[in-house]
Coordinates of C-alpha atoms and ligand atoms in Angstrom, one line a residue:
X1 CA 7.6 26.8 -1.7
X2 CA 6.8 28.4 -5.0
X3 CA 5.8 26.4 -8.2
X4 CA 8.9 27.8 -9.9
X5 CA 11.3 26.5 -7.2
X6 CA 9.6 23.2 -7.1
X7 CA 9.7 22.6 -10.9
X8 CA 13.4 23.5 -10.7
X9 CA 14.0 20.9 -8.1
X10 CA 12.0 18.3 -10.1
X11 CA 13.9 19.1 -13.3
X12 CA 17.1 18.4 -11.6
X13 CA 15.8 15.2 -10.2
X14 CA 16.9 11.8 -11.7
X15 CA 13.4 10.3 -12.2
X16 CA 14.6 6.9 -12.6
X17 CA 16.3 6.9 -9.2
X18 CA 13.7 8.5 -6.8
X19 CA 13.8 8.0 -3.1
X20 CA 10.8 7.9 -0.9
X21 CA 11.3 9.3 2.5
X22 CA 9.3 9.9 5.7
X23 CA 9.8 10.4 9.3
X24 CA 10.1 7.1 11.3
X25 CA 6.7 7.1 13.0
X26 CA 2.9 6.8 12.5
X27 CA 2.5 4.9 9.2
X28 CA 6.2 4.8 8.1
X29 CA 6.4 0.9 8.1
X30 CA 3.5 0.8 5.7
X31 CA 4.9 3.7 3.6
X32 CA 8.4 2.0 3.3
X33 CA 6.9 -1.3 2.6
X34 CA 4.6 0.1 -0.1
X35 CA 7.6 2.0 -1.8
X36 CA 9.8 -1.1 -1.6
X37 CA 7.0 -3.1 -3.4
X38 CA 7.0 -0.5 -6.3
X39 CA 10.8 -0.6 -6.6
X40 CA 11.8 2.6 -4.9
X41 CA 14.7 3.4 -2.4
X42 CA 13.5 4.3 0.9
X43 CA 14.9 6.7 3.5
X44 CA 13.7 6.9 7.0
X45 CA 14.3 10.3 8.8
X46 CA 14.7 9.3 12.4
X47 CA 14.5 11.9 15.2
X48 CA 17.2 11.6 17.9
X49 CA 18.4 8.1 17.2
X50 CA 17.9 5.2 14.8
X51 CA 14.8 3.2 16.1
X52 CA 15.9 -0.3 16.9
X53 CA 12.5 -2.0 16.3
X54 CA 12.9 -1.5 12.5
X55 CA 15.4 -4.2 12.5
X56 CA 12.5 -6.7 13.5
X57 CA 10.5 -5.7 10.5
X58 CA 13.0 -6.1 7.4
X59 CA 10.1 -5.5 4.8
X60 CA 9.2 -2.3 6.6
X61 CA 12.7 -1.0 7.3
X62 CA 13.9 1.9 5.1
X63 CA 17.2 1.3 3.1
X64 CA 18.8 4.1 4.7
X65 CA 18.4 6.1 8.0
X66 CA 18.8 9.9 8.1
X67 CA 19.2 10.9 11.7
X68 CA 18.4 14.3 12.9
X69 CA 18.4 15.8 16.4
X70 CA 14.8 17.1 16.2
X71 CA 12.0 17.8 13.7
X72 CA 13.0 21.4 13.0
X73 CA 16.5 20.0 11.9
X74 CA 14.9 18.4 9.0
X75 CA 14.6 22.0 7.4
X76 CA 18.4 22.2 7.7
X77 CA 19.2 19.0 5.6
X78 CA 17.0 19.6 2.6
X79 CA 19.8 20.0 0.2
X80 CA 21.4 16.8 1.1
X81 CA 18.1 15.0 0.9
X82 CA 17.3 16.7 -2.7
X83 CA 20.8 15.2 -3.7
X84 CA 19.2 11.7 -3.2
X85 CA 16.1 12.6 -5.3
X86 CA 14.0 12.5 -2.3
X87 CA 10.2 12.8 -2.3
X88 CA 8.7 13.1 1.1
X89 CA 5.5 11.5 2.2
X90 CA 3.8 13.5 5.0
X91 CA 1.9 11.8 7.7
X92 CA 0.0 12.9 10.7
X93 CA 2.9 12.9 13.1
X94 CA 5.4 14.5 10.6
X95 CA 3.1 17.6 10.0
X96 CA 1.9 17.8 13.8
X97 CA 5.4 17.7 15.1
X98 CA 7.2 19.9 12.8
X99 CA 4.4 22.2 12.7
X100 CA 2.0 23.2 9.8
X101 CA 3.7 26.6 9.3
X102 CA 7.2 25.0 9.1
X103 CA 5.8 22.1 6.9
X104 CA 4.7 24.7 4.5
X105 CA 8.2 26.0 4.0
X106 CA 10.0 22.6 3.7
X107 CA 12.2 22.8 0.6
X108 CA 11.5 19.3 -0.5
X109 CA 9.2 18.0 -3.1
X110 CA 6.4 16.6 -1.0
X111 CA 3.6 14.2 -2.1
X112 CA 0.2 16.0 -2.1
X113 CA -0.9 19.6 -2.1
X114 CA 0.4 21.4 0.9
X115 CA -2.1 24.3 0.4
X116 CA -4.6 21.9 2.1
X117 CA -3.0 22.7 5.4
X118 CA -4.4 26.3 5.1
X119 CA -7.9 24.9 5.1
X120 CA -7.4 21.8 7.4
X121 CA -5.6 23.4 10.3
X122 CA -8.0 26.0 10.9
X123 CA -11.2 24.7 12.5
X124 CA -13.3 27.5 11.0
X125 CA -12.0 26.9 7.3
X126 CA -12.3 23.3 7.6
X127 CA -15.9 23.7 8.5
X128 CA -16.5 26.1 5.5
X129 CA -14.9 23.6 3.3
X130 CA -16.8 20.5 4.3
X131 CA -20.2 22.3 4.8
X132 CA -19.9 24.0 1.3
X133 CA -19.3 20.4 0.0
X134 CA -22.7 19.6 1.4
X135 CA -21.4 17.4 4.3
X136 CA -23.1 17.5 7.7
X137 CA -21.0 18.3 10.5
X138 CA -21.8 18.1 14.3
X139 CA -23.4 21.1 15.5
X140 CA -21.0 23.8 16.9
X141 CA -21.9 25.4 20.2
X142 CA -20.4 28.8 20.3
X143 CA -21.3 29.8 24.0
X144 CA -20.8 27.4 26.8
X145 CA -23.9 28.7 28.4
X146 CA -26.0 27.3 25.5
X147 CA -24.9 23.7 26.4
X148 CA -28.3 21.8 26.6
X149 CA -27.2 18.4 25.3
X150 CA -24.1 16.2 25.4
X151 CA -21.1 17.9 23.9
X152 CA -17.5 17.0 23.3
X153 CA -15.0 19.8 24.3
X154 CA -11.9 19.9 22.0
X155 CA -8.8 21.8 22.9
X156 CA -7.0 23.4 19.9
X157 CA -3.6 21.7 19.0
X158 CA -4.4 18.7 21.1
X159 CA -2.8 15.6 19.8
X160 CA -4.7 12.4 19.2
X161 CA -7.8 13.5 21.3
X162 CA -5.6 14.4 24.5
X163 CA -7.7 16.0 27.1
X164 CA -11.0 16.1 25.2
X165 CA -13.9 15.7 27.5
X166 CA -17.8 15.1 27.4
X167 CA -20.0 17.6 29.2
X168 CA -23.7 17.3 29.4
X169 CA -24.5 20.6 31.2
X170 CA -23.0 24.1 31.6
X171 CA -22.0 23.3 35.1
X172 CA -20.1 20.2 34.1
X173 CA -18.3 22.2 31.5
X174 CA -17.4 24.8 34.0
X175 CA -16.0 22.1 36.3
X176 CA -13.8 20.4 33.7
X177 CA -12.6 23.1 31.4
X178 CA -8.9 24.0 31.6
X179 CA -8.4 27.8 31.7
X180 CA -6.0 29.4 29.3
X181 CA -6.6 26.8 26.7
X182 CA -8.5 27.6 23.6
X183 CA -11.2 25.1 22.8
X184 CA -14.2 24.2 20.5
X185 CA -17.5 22.7 21.7
X186 CA -19.3 20.2 19.4
X187 CA -22.5 18.3 19.8
X188 CA -21.5 14.8 20.9
X189 CA -23.0 12.6 18.0
X190 CA -24.2 9.2 19.1
X191 CA -23.8 6.5 16.6
X192 CA -20.9 4.3 15.2
X193 CA -17.7 5.8 14.0
X194 CA -16.1 5.0 10.6
X195 CA -12.8 6.5 9.5
X196 CA -13.0 6.4 5.6
X197 CA -9.7 6.2 3.8
X198 CA -9.9 7.7 0.3
X199 CA -7.3 8.2 -2.4
X200 CA -7.7 11.0 -5.0
X201 CA -5.7 10.9 -8.1
X202 CA -6.0 14.0 -10.3
X203 CA -3.9 12.2 -13.1
X204 CA -5.7 8.7 -13.6
X205 CA -9.1 7.9 -14.7
X206 CA -9.3 4.3 -13.8
X207 CA -11.7 4.7 -10.7
X208 CA -14.8 6.6 -9.4
X209 CA -14.8 9.4 -12.1
X210 CA -14.7 13.0 -11.0
X211 CA -14.5 16.2 -12.8
X212 CA -10.8 15.7 -13.0
X213 CA -9.2 12.4 -12.3
X214 CA -10.8 9.8 -10.1
X215 CA -11.4 8.6 -6.6
X216 CA -10.8 5.3 -4.7
X217 CA -11.8 4.0 -1.3
X218 CA -9.1 2.0 0.0
X219 CA -10.0 1.0 3.5
X220 CA -11.6 2.1 6.6
X221 CA -11.0 1.8 10.4
X222 CA -12.3 2.5 13.9
X223 CA -9.9 4.2 16.3
X224 CA -9.4 2.5 19.6
X225 CA -9.5 5.2 22.2
X226 CA -8.7 5.0 25.8
X227 CA -10.5 5.1 28.2
X228 CA -13.7 5.8 26.3
X229 CA -13.7 2.6 24.5
X230 CA -13.2 0.4 27.6
X231 CA -14.6 2.4 30.5
X232 CA -17.8 0.2 30.8
X233 CA -15.8 -2.6 32.0
X234 CA -15.6 -0.9 35.3
X235 CA -19.2 0.4 35.6
X236 CA -21.4 2.9 33.8
X237 CA -20.1 6.2 32.9
X238 CA -22.6 8.0 35.3
X239 CA -21.3 5.7 38.1
X240 CA -17.6 6.4 37.5
X241 CA -18.3 10.1 37.0
X242 CA -19.4 10.3 40.5
X243 CA -16.1 9.0 41.6
X244 CA -14.3 11.6 39.5
X245 CA -13.2 9.1 36.6
X246 CA -14.0 10.6 33.2
X247 CA -13.6 8.9 29.9
X248 CA -10.8 10.2 27.7
X249 CA -10.1 9.9 24.0
X250 CA -6.4 9.2 23.5
X251 CA -5.9 7.0 20.4
X252 CA -3.9 3.8 21.1
X253 CA -4.5 1.9 18.0
X254 CA -6.9 1.1 15.0
X255 CA -9.4 -1.6 14.5
X256 CA -10.2 -2.9 10.8
X257 CA -13.8 -2.4 9.9
X258 CA -16.3 -2.6 6.9
X259 CA -19.4 -0.7 6.4
X260 CA -22.9 -1.9 5.1
X261 CA -22.5 -2.2 1.4
X262 CA -25.7 -0.1 1.0
X263 CA -23.9 2.9 2.5
X264 CA -21.1 2.9 0.0
X265 CA -22.9 5.2 -2.5
X266 CA -23.1 7.8 0.3
X267 CA -19.4 7.2 1.0
X268 CA -18.4 7.8 -2.5
X269 CA -20.8 11.0 -2.8
X270 CA -19.1 12.6 0.3
X271 CA -15.6 11.8 -0.9
X272 CA -16.5 13.3 -4.3
X273 CA -18.0 16.4 -2.9
X274 CA -15.0 17.0 -0.7
X275 CA -12.5 16.7 -3.6
X276 CA -14.6 18.7 -6.1
X277 CA -14.9 21.6 -3.5
X278 CA -11.2 21.4 -2.7
X279 CA -10.4 21.7 -6.5
X280 CA -12.5 25.0 -6.5
X281 CA -10.9 26.3 -3.2
X282 CA -7.3 25.6 -3.4
X283 CA -6.3 23.3 -6.2
X284 CA -7.4 19.9 -4.8
X285 CA -6.8 17.7 -2.0
X286 CA -4.4 15.1 -3.7
X287 CA -3.7 11.6 -2.7
X288 CA -4.9 10.0 0.5
X289 CA -7.4 11.6 2.8
X290 CA -9.7 10.5 5.6
X291 CA -13.3 11.5 6.6
X292 CA -13.8 10.9 10.2
X293 CA -17.4 10.2 10.6
X294 CA -20.2 8.9 12.9
X295 CA -23.1 7.2 11.4
X296 CA -26.3 7.7 13.3
X297 CA -29.2 5.3 13.6
X298 CA -30.9 7.1 10.8
X299 CA -27.9 6.0 8.8
X300 CA -26.9 9.5 8.2
X301 CA -23.1 10.4 8.2
X302 CA -21.9 13.2 10.4
X303 CA -18.2 14.3 9.6
X304 CA -16.4 15.7 12.5
X305 CA -12.9 16.1 10.9
X306 CA -10.8 15.6 7.7
X307 CA -7.2 14.4 7.6
X308 CA -5.5 15.4 4.4
X309 CA -3.0 12.7 4.3
X310 CA -2.2 9.1 5.0
X311 CA -3.8 8.3 8.5
X312 CA -2.5 5.7 11.0
X313 CA -5.8 3.9 10.4
X314 CA -4.6 2.5 7.1
X315 CA -1.9 0.4 9.1
X316 CA -4.1 -2.8 9.5
X317 CA -4.0 -3.1 5.8
X318 CA -0.3 -3.3 4.8
X319 CA -1.2 -6.5 2.7
X320 CA -4.5 -5.0 1.4
X321 CA -8.1 -4.3 2.9
X322 CA -11.5 -5.8 1.9
X323 CA -11.9 -2.7 -0.5
X324 CA -8.4 -2.5 -2.0
X325 CA -8.4 -6.2 -2.6
X326 CA -11.2 -5.3 -5.1
X327 CA -8.9 -2.9 -6.9
X328 CA -5.5 -4.7 -6.8
X329 CA -4.3 -7.5 -4.7
X330 CA -1.8 -6.7 -1.9
X331 CA -2.3 -2.9 -2.0
X332 CA -1.9 -0.7 1.0
X333 CA -2.4 3.1 1.0
X334 CA 1.5 3.4 1.2
X335 CA 1.9 1.2 -1.8
X336 CA -1.0 3.2 -3.7
X337 CA 1.1 6.4 -2.9
X338 CA 4.3 4.8 -4.3
X339 CA 2.3 3.7 -7.4
X340 CA 1.1 7.2 -8.1
X341 CA 4.5 8.7 -7.9
X342 CA 5.8 6.0 -10.1
X343 CA 3.1 6.6 -12.7
X344 CA 3.6 10.4 -12.4
X345 CA 7.3 10.1 -12.9
X346 CA 6.8 7.8 -15.9
X347 CA 4.4 10.1 -17.6
X348 CA 6.2 13.4 -16.7
X349 CA 3.3 14.5 -14.4
X350 CA 5.1 14.7 -11.0
X351 CA 4.3 18.4 -10.7
X352 CA 0.5 17.6 -10.8
X353 CA 0.9 15.4 -7.6
X354 CA 3.8 17.1 -5.7
X355 CA 3.9 20.4 -4.0
Ligands
LIG1 P1 -6.7 13.7 15.1 O1 -6.1 15.0 14.7 O2 -5.8 12.8 15.5 O3 -7.7 13.2 14.0 P2 -8.1 15.3 17.1 O4 -7.2 15.5 18.4 O5 -8.4 16.5 16.1 O6 -7.6 14.0 16.4 P3 -10.8 14.4 16.7 O7 -10.6 13.4 15.7 O8 -11.6 15.6 16.3 O9 -9.5 14.8 17.6 O10 -11.6 13.6 18.0 C1 -11.0 12.7 18.8 C2 -12.0 11.6 19.1 O11 -13.2 12.1 19.8 C3 -12.6 11.0 17.8 O12 -11.7 9.9 17.3 C4 -14.0 10.6 18.3 O13 -13.8 9.2 19.0 C5 -14.4 11.5 19.2 N1 -15.1 12.5 18.7 C6 -14.8 13.7 18.1 N2 -15.8 14.6 17.7 C7 -16.9 14.0 18.0 C8 -18.3 14.1 18.1 N3 -18.7 15.4 17.4 N4 -19.2 13.3 18.6 C9 -18.7 12.1 19.1 N5 -17.4 11.9 19.2 C10 -16.5 12.7 18.7

């Protein structure tokens, strides 16, 4: 959507009567809860039918449901949604299931900078961005024949780690690879995983200062992945592989975690570098983002992915995290997003944080 079109939409909006909307999935309970705490009206876009379980969570339930048959149908109802002064909060499922290309054309004011998708959804460009920012990524193995240490094989477009596998040799790779699917091979980094949840505001200077605006660290999690995280209950991986049982990486939930305090300077340096480089490349990664990392035994971070929006790993922190409590009590990422929109609306800065 062009800047001119967006500005037209925002000008027509009643800024005192904004509605925060997202698709009912992923982190929506948190987003609605945060928006409600900041006094916004909320709207849940529900695919297929209204989801019954929201009734069990009155403080996470949207004020209104907007039912569509499928994700693509959201594109048809944008005018109706604009009449409600809707600002959309994207999350992982929303973007993944609508499709990045369609999401880019969605004619609704959307929190964050949608241009980030052009860098994030292309593995080559993502690597360029993160490495240019000085981050260390797991080594990429271009030719399967060159596999000479444990690697993880990732299929393109896989959702939540589905079908990823570990291979230790070229032979093993050959046995496991599914033909006709494109993939990438990465060195398997041994260490502990930390998924770091940042929030970048280009319009507020009240946190870790950057060349423009400031950066916060709101929380962190570790993903719970089946079966890799539980496989040892049955025996060693080597033992099980002999029986044809291979560990998998499907995300089933998220576990709260904190990091050694002495690593926080590195955490901020990485976040800073990613934001500064993004400002240079495409006008900035705005709002929440997550660096998915492994910390090695030498206390070095290897970053295997960036998520440029609210991640489900923030869900354990609806009433605040050990980090956000040091900023403001009872503040989730969902609430922080609502606060940013409220601040921008009040100061006539919405076009700095919306695309
Ligand atoms: P999402 O888009 O939901 O973040 P994805 O499908 O793109 O997931 P990744 O996040 O890249 O997949 O990887 C899935 C999981 O595989 C990670 O959460 C992590 O446990 C593991 N993993 C990924 N890359 C590596 C690596 N290089 N070394 C060790 N483990 C890895």
